[in-house]
PDB file of C-alpha atoms in Angstrom:
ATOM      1  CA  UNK A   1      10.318  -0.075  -9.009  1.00 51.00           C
ATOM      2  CA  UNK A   2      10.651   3.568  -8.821  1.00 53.00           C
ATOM      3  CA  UNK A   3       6.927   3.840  -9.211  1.00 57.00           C
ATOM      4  CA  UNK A   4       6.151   1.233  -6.637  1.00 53.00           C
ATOM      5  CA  UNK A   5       8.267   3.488  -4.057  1.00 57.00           C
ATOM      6  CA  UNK A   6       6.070   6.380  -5.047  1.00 56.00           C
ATOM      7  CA  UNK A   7       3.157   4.647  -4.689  1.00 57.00           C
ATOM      8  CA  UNK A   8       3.944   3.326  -1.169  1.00 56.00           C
ATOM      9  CA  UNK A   9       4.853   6.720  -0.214  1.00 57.00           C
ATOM     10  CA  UNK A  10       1.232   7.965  -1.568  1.00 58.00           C
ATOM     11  CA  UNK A  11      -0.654   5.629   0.268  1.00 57.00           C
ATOM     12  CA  UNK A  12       1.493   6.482   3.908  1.00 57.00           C
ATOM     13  CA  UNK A  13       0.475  10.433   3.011  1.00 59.00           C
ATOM     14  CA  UNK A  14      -3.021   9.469   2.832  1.00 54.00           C
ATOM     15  CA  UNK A  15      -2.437   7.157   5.780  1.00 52.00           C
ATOM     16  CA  UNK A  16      -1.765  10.446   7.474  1.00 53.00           C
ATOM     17  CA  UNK A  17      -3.939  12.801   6.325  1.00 50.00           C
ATOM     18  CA  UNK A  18      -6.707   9.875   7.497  1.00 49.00           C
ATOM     19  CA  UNK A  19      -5.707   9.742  10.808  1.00 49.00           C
ATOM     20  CA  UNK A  20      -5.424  13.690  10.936  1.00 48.00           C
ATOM     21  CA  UNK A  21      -9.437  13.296  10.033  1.00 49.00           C
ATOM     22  CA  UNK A  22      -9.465  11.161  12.558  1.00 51.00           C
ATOM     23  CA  UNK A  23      -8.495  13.112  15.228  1.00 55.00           C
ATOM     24  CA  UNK A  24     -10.741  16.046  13.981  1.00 54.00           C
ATOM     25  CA  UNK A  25     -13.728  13.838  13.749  1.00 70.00           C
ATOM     26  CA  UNK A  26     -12.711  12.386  17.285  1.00 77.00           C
ATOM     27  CA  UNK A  27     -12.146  16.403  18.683  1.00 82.00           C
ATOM     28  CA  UNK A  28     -15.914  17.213  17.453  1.00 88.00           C
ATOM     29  CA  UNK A  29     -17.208  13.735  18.595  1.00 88.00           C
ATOM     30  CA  UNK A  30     -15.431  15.152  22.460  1.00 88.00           C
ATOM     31  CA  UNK A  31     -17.244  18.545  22.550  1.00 91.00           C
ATOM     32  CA  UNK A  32     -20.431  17.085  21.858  1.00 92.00           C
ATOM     33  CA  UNK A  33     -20.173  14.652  24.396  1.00 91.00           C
ATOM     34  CA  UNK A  34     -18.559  17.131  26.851  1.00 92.00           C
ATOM     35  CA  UNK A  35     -21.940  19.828  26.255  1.00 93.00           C
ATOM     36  CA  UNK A  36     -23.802  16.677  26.801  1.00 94.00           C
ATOM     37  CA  UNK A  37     -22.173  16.039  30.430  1.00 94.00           C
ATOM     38  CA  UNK A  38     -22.392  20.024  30.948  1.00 93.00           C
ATOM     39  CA  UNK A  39     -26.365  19.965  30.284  1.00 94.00           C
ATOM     40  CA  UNK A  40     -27.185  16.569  32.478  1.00 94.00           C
ATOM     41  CA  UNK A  41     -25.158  18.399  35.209  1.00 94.00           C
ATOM     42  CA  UNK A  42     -27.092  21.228  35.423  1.00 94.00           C
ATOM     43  CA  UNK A  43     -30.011  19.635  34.915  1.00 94.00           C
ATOM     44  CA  UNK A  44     -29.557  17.284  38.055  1.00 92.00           C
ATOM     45  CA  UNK A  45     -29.026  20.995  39.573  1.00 93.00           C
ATOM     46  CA  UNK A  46     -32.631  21.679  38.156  1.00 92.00           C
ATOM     47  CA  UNK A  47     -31.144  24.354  36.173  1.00 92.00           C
ATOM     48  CA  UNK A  48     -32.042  24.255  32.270  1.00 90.00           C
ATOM     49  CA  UNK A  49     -31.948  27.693  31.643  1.00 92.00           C
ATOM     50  CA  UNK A  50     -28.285  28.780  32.267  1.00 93.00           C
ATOM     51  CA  UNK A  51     -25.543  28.635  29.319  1.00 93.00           C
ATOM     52  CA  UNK A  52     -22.617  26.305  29.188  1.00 93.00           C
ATOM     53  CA  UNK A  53     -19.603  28.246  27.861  1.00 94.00           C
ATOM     54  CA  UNK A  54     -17.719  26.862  24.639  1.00 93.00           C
ATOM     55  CA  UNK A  55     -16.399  23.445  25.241  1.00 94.00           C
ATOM     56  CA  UNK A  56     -12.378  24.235  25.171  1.00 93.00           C
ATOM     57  CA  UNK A  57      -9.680  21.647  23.853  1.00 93.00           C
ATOM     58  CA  UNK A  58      -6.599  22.433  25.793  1.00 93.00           C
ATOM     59  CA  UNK A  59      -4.295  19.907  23.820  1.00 90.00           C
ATOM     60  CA  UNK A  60      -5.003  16.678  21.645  1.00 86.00           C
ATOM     61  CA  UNK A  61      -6.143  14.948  24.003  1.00 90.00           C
ATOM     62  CA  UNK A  62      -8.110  17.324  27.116  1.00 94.00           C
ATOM     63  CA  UNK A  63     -11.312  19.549  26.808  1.00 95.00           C
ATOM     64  CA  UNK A  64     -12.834  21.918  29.619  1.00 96.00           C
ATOM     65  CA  UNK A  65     -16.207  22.339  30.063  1.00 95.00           C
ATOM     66  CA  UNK A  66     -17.390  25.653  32.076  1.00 96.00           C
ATOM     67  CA  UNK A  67     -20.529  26.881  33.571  1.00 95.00           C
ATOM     68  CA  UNK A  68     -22.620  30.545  33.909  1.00 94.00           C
ATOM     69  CA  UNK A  69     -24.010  30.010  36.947  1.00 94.00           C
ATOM     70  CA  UNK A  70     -22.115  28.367  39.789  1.00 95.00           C
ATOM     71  CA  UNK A  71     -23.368  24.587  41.046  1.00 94.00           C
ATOM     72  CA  UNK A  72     -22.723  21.709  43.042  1.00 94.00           C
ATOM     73  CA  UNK A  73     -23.406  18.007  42.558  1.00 92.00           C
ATOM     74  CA  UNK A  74     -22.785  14.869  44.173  1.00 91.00           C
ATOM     75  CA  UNK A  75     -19.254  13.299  43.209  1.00 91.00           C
ATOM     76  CA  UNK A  76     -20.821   9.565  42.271  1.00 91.00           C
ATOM     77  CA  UNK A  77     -23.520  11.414  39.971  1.00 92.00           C
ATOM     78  CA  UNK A  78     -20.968  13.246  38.121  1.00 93.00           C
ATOM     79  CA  UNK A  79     -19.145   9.581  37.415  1.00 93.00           C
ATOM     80  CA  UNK A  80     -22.295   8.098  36.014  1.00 93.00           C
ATOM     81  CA  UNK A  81     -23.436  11.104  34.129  1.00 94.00           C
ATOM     82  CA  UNK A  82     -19.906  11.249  32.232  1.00 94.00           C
ATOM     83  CA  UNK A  83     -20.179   7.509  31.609  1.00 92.00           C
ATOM     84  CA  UNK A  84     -23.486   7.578  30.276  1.00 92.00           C
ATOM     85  CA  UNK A  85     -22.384  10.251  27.909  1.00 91.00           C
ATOM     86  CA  UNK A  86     -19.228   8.783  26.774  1.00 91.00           C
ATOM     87  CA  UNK A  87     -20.816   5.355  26.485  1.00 89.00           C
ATOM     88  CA  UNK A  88     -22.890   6.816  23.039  1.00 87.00           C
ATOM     89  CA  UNK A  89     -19.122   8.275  21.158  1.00 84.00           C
ATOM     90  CA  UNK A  90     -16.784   5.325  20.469  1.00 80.00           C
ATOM     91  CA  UNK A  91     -14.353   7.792  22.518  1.00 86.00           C
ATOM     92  CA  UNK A  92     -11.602   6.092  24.966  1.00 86.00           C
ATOM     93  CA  UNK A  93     -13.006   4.122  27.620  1.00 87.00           C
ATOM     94  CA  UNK A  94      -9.637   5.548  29.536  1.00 91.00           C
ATOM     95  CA  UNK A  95     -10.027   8.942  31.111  1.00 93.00           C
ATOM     96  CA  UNK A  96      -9.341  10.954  34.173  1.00 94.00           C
ATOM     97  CA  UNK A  97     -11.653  13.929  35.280  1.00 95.00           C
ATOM     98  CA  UNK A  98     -10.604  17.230  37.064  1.00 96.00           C
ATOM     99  CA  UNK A  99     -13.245  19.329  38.889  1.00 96.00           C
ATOM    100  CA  UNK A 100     -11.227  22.781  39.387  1.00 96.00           C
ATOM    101  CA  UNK A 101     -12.316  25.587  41.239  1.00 96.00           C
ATOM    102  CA  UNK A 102     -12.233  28.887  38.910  1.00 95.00           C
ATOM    103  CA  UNK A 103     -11.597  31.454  41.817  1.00 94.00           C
ATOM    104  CA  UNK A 104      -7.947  29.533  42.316  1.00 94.00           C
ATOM    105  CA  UNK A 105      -7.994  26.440  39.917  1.00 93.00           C
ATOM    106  CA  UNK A 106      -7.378  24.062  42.323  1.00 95.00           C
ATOM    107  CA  UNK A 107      -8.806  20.260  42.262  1.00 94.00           C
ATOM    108  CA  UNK A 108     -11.644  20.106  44.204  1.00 94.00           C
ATOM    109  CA  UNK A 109     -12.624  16.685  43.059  1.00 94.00           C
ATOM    110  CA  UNK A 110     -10.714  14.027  40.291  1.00 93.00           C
ATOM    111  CA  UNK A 111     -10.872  10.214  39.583  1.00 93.00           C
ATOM    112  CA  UNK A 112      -9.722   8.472  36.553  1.00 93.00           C
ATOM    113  CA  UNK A 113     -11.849   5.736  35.120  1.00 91.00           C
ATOM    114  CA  UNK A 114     -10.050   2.328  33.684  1.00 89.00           C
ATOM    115  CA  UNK A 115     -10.581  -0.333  30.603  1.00 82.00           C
ATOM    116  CA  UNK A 116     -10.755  -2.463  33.279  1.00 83.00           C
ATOM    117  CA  UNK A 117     -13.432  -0.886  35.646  1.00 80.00           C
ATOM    118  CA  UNK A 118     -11.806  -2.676  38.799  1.00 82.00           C
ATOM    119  CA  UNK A 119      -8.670  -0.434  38.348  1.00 82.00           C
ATOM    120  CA  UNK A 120     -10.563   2.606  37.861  1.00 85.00           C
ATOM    121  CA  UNK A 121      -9.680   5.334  40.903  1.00 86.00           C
ATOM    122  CA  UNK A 122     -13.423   6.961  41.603  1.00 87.00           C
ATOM    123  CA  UNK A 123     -12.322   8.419  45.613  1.00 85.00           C
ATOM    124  CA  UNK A 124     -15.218  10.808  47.811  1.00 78.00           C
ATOM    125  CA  UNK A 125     -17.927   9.319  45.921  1.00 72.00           C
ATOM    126  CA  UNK A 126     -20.843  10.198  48.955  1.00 76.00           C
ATOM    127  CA  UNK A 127     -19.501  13.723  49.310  1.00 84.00           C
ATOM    128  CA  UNK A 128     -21.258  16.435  47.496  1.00 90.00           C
ATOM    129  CA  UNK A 129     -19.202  19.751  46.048  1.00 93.00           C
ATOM    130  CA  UNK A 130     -20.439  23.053  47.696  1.00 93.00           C
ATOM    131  CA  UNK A 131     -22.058  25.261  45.491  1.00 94.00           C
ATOM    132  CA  UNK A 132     -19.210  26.761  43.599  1.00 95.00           C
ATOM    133  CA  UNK A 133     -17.834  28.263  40.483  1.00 96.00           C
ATOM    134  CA  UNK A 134     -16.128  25.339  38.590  1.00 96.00           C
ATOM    135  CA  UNK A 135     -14.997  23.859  35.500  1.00 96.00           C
ATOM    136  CA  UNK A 136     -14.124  20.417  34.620  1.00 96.00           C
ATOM    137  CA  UNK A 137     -11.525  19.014  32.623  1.00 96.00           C
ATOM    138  CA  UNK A 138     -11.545  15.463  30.591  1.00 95.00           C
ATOM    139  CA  UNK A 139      -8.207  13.813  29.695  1.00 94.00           C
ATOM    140  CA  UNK A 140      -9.101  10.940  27.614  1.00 91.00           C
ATOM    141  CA  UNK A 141      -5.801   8.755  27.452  1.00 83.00           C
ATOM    142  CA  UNK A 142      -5.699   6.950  24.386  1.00 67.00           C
ATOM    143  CA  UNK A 143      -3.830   4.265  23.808  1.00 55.00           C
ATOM    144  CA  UNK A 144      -1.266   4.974  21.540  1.00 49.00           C
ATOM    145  CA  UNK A 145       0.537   1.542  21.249  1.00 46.00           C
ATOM    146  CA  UNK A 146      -2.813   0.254  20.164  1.00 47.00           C
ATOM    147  CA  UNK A 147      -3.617   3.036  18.096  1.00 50.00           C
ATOM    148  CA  UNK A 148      -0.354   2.522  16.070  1.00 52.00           C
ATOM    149  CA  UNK A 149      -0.625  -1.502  15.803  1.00 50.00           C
ATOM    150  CA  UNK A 150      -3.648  -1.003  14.527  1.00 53.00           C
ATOM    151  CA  UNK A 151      -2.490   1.325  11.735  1.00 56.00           C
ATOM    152  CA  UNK A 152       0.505  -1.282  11.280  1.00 58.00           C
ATOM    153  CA  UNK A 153      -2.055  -4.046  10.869  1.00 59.00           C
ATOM    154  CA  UNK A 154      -3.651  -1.965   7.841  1.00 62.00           C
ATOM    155  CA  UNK A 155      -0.526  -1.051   6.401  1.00 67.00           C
ATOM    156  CA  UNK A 156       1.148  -4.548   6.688  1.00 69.00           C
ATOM    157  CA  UNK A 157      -1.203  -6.405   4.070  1.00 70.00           C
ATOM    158  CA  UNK A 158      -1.600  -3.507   1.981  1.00 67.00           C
ATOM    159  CA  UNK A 159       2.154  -3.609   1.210  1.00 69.00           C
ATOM    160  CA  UNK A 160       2.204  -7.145   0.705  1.00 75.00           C
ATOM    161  CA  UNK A 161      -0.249  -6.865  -1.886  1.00 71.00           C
ATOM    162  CA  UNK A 162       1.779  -4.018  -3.591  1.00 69.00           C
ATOM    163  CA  UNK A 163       4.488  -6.420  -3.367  1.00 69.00           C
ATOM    164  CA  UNK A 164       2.951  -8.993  -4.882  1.00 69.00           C
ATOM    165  CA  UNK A 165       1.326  -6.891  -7.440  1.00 70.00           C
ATOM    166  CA  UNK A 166       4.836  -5.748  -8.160  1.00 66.00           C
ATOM    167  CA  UNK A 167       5.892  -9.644  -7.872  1.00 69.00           C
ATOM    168  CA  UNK A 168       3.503 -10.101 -10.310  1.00 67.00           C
ATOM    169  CA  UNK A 169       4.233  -7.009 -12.505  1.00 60.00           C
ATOM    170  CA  UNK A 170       8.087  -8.046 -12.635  1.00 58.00           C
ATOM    171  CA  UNK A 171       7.396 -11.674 -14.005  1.00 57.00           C
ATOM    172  CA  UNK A 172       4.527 -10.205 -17.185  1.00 52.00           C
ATOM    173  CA  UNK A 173       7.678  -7.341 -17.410  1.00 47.00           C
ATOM    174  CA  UNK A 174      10.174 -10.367 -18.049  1.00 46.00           C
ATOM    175  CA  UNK A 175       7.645 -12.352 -19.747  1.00 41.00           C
ATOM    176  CA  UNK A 176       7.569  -9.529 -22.178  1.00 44.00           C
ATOM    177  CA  UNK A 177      11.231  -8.843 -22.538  1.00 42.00           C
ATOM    178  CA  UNK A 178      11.606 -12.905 -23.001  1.00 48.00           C
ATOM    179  CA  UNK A 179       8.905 -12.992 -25.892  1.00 51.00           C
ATOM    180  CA  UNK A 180      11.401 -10.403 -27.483  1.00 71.00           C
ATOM    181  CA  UNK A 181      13.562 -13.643 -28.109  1.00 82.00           C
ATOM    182  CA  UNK A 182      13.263 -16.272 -30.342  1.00 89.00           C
ATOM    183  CA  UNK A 183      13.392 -19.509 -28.330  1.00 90.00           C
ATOM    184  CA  UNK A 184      15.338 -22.466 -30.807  1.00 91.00           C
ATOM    185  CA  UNK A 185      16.241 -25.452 -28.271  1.00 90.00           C
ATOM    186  CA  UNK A 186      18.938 -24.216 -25.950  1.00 91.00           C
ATOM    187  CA  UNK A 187      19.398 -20.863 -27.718  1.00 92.00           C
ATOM    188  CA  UNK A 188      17.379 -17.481 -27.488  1.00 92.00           C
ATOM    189  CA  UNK A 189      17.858 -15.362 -30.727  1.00 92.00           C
ATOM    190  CA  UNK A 190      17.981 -12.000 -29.994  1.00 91.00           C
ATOM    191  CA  UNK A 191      17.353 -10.509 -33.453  1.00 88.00           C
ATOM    192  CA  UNK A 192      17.356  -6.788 -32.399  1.00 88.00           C
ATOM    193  CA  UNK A 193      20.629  -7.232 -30.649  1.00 90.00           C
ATOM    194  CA  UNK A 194      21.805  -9.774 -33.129  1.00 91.00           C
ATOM    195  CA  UNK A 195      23.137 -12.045 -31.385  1.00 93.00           C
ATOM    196  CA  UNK A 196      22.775 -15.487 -29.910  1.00 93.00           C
ATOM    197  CA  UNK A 197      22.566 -16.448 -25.996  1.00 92.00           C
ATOM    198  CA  UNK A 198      23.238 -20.025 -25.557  1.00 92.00           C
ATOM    199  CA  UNK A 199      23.672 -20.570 -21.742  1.00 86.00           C
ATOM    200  CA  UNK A 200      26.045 -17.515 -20.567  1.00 85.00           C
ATOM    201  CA  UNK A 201      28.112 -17.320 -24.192  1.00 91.00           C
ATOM    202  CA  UNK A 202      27.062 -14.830 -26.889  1.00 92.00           C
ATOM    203  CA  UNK A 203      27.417 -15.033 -29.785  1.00 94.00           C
ATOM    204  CA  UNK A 204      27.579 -12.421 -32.683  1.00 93.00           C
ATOM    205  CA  UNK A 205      25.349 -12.435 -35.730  1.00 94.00           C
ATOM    206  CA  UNK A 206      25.957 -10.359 -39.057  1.00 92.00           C
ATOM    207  CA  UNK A 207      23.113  -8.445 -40.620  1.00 90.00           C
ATOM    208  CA  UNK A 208      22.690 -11.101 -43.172  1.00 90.00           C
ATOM    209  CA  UNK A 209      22.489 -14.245 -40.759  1.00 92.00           C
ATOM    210  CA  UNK A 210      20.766 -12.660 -38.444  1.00 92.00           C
ATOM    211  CA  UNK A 211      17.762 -11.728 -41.532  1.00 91.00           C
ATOM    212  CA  UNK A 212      18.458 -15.312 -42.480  1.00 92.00           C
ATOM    213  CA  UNK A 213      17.573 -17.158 -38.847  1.00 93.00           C
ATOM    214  CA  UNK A 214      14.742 -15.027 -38.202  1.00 92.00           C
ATOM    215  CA  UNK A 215      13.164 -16.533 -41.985  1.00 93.00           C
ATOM    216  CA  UNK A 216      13.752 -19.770 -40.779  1.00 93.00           C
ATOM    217  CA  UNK A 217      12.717 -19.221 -36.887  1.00 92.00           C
ATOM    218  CA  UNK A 218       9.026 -18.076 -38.293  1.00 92.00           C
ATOM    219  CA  UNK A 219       8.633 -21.141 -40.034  1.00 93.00           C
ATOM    220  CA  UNK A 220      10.383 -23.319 -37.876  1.00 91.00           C
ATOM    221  CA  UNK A 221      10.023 -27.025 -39.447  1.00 91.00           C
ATOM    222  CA  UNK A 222       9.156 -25.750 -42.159  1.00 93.00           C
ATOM    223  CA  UNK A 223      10.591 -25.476 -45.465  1.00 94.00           C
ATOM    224  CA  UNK A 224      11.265 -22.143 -46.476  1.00 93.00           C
ATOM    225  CA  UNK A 225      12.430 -21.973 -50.576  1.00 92.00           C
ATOM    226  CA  UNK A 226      15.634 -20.839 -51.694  1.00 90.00           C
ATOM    227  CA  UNK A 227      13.933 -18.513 -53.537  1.00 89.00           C
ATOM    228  CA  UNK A 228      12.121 -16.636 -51.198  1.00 90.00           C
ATOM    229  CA  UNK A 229      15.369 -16.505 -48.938  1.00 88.00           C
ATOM    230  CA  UNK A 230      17.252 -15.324 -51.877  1.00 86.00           C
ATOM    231  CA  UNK A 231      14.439 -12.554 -52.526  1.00 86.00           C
ATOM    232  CA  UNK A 232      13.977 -11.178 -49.298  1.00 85.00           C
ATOM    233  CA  UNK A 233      17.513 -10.750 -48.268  1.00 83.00           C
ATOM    234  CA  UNK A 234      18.910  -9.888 -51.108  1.00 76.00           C
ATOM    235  CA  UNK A 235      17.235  -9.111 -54.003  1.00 71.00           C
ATOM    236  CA  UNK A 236      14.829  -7.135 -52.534  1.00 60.00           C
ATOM    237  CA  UNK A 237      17.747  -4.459 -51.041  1.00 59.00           C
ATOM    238  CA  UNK A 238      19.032  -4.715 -54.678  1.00 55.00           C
ATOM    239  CA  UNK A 239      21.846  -7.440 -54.449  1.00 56.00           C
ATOM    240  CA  UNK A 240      22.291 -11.101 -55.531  1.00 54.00           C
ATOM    241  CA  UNK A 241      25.152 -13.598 -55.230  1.00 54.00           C
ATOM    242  CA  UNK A 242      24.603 -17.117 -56.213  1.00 55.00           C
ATOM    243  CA  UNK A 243      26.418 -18.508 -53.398  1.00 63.00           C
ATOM    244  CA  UNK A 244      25.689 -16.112 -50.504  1.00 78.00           C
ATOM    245  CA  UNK A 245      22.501 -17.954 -49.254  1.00 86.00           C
ATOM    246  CA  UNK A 246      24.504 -21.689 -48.675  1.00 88.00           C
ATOM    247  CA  UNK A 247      27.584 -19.644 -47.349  1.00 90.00           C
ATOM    248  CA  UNK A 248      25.468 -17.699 -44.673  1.00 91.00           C
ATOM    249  CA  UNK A 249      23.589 -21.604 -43.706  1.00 92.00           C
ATOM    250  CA  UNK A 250      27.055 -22.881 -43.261  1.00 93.00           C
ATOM    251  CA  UNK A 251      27.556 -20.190 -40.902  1.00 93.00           C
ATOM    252  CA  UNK A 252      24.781 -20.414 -38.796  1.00 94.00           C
ATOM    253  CA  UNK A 253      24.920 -24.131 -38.220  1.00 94.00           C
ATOM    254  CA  UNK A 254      28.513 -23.767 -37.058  1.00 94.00           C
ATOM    255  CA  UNK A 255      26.801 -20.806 -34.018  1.00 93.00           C
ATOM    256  CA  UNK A 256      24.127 -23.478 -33.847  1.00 94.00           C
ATOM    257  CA  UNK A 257      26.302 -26.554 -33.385  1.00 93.00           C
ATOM    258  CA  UNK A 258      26.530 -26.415 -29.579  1.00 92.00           C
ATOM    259  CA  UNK A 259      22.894 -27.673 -30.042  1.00 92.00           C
ATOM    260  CA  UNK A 260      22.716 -31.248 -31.194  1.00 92.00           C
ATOM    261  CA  UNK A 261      18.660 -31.042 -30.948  1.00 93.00           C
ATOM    262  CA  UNK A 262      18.790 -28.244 -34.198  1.00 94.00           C
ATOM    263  CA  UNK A 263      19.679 -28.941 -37.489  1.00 93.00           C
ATOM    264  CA  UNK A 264      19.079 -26.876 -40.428  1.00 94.00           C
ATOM    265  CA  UNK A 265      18.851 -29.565 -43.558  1.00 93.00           C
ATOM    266  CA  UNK A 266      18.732 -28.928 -46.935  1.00 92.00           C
ATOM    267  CA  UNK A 267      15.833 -30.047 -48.799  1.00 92.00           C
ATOM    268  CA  UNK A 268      17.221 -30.481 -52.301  1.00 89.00           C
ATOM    269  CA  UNK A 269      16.129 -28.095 -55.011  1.00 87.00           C
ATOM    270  CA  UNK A 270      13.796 -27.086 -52.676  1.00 92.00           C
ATOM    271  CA  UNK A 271      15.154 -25.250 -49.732  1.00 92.00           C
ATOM    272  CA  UNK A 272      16.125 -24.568 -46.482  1.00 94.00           C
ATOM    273  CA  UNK A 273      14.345 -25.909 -42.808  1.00 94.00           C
ATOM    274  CA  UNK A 274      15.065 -24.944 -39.019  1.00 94.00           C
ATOM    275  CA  UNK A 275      14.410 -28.025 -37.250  1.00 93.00           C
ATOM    276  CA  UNK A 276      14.389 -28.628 -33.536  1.00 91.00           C
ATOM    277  CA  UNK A 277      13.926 -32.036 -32.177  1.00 87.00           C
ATOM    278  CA  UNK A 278      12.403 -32.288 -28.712  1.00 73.00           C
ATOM    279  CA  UNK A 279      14.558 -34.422 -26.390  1.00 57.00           C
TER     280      UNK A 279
END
């Protein structure tokens, strides 16, 4: 889980730094654009020779454009030549433009332009500026509700396929811990805890029994001889006593009784088998 969380957390960093990209690509994108409405203005003053100054970016959102030489335009061909520029950047269709005056840095002509074109404000459009010193100022106003839904609607599925992943991840994990167990009818044999799990009751297994069930579990319906279960749990560490293998049977079938589908039966002079009968 813990590495889930840090994952998440990863991809909401990188959510950010791609949105900080974002608004640097978006900030280049503006000052392009903005030179682009600088030239076509002085060109409509049939001026192509003057400079226009370094496009400023006042805050996040507003840029300044200013002029060498002083000029004048009409107010309707400054709202069509900022359109037309704008319309080639996938910048906000939602803007307002300032025309100051640099002697004072009052408005001398503003209109803010819509989504919807019907509510755009576009006042004086048949009056033409004086020649003058002036600088103009862009505000695009982004919308920041959409902005973040549309973050939310990347974000959203990608979690949901984390969590499924770790949905997913959880059930091999318990898959795995459950293959740890030996599965005999209604009991899981937990030979590295030694113990039996029948329902919500455990039950304790000695080293022996527990050597002895896991013999039988491996070749479950299967004979198994008395004297390889004899060899391998007791001669082999060194130790035999005649009666210790049908003592330690009696025992398990007594932790095994709850059971009625398991039986371990004794094939005369033979052996020992682990049978489960399916219901």
């Amino acid at each position: 889980m813990k590495r889930y969380t840090y994952l998440v957390f990863g991809i909401l960093i990188l959510f950010t730094f791609s949105s900080c990209e974002q608004d640097g690509s978006r900030s280049e994108i503006s000052k392009i654009a903005l030179r682009d409405i600088g030239n076509q203005l002085l060109l409509s003053n049939q001026d192509s020779t003057s400079l226009i100054l370094p496009v400023i970016k006042l805050d996040n959102q507003t840029y300044e454009i200013a002029f060498q030489q002083e000029l004048t335009f009409e107010p309707d061909a400054l709202v069509s030549i900022v359109e037309h520029s704008l319309n080639k950047t996938n910048l906000p269709e939602q803007y307002r433009v300032e025309v100051l005056q640099c002697s004072d840095k009052e408005v001398a002509y503003s209109y803010e332009m819509k989504n919807d074109k019907e509510k755009s404000i576009i006042p004086c459009a048949g009056r033409t500026l004086p020649l003058n010193c002036y600088t103009i100022q862009i505000r695009f106003e982004s919308n920041k509700k959409q902005s973040s839904l549309s973050y939310l609607w990347l974000i959203i599925p990608l979690l949901i396929s984390i969590g499924f992943i770790f949905r997913i991840k959880k059930k091999a994990s318990k898959t795995q811990v459950d293959s740890l167990y030996y599965k005999i009818g209604n009991y899981k044999f937990d030979k590295d805890q030694s113990k039996l799990l029948y329902i919500e009751k455990e039950i304790g297994l000695s080293k022996k029994e527990c050597e002895l069930l896991e013999i039988l579990c491996d070749n479950l319906n299967d004979v198994v001889k008395r004297d390889e279960l004899s060899k391998r749990i007791w001669e082999d560490h060194g130790v035999f006593v005649g009666r210790s293998l049908d003592t330690y049977i009696s025992k398990l079938r007594k932790k095994l009784k709850e059971d009625t589908s398991i039986k371990i039966t004794n094939v005369h002079g033979v052996g020992y088998k682990l049978e489960v009968t399916k219901s």
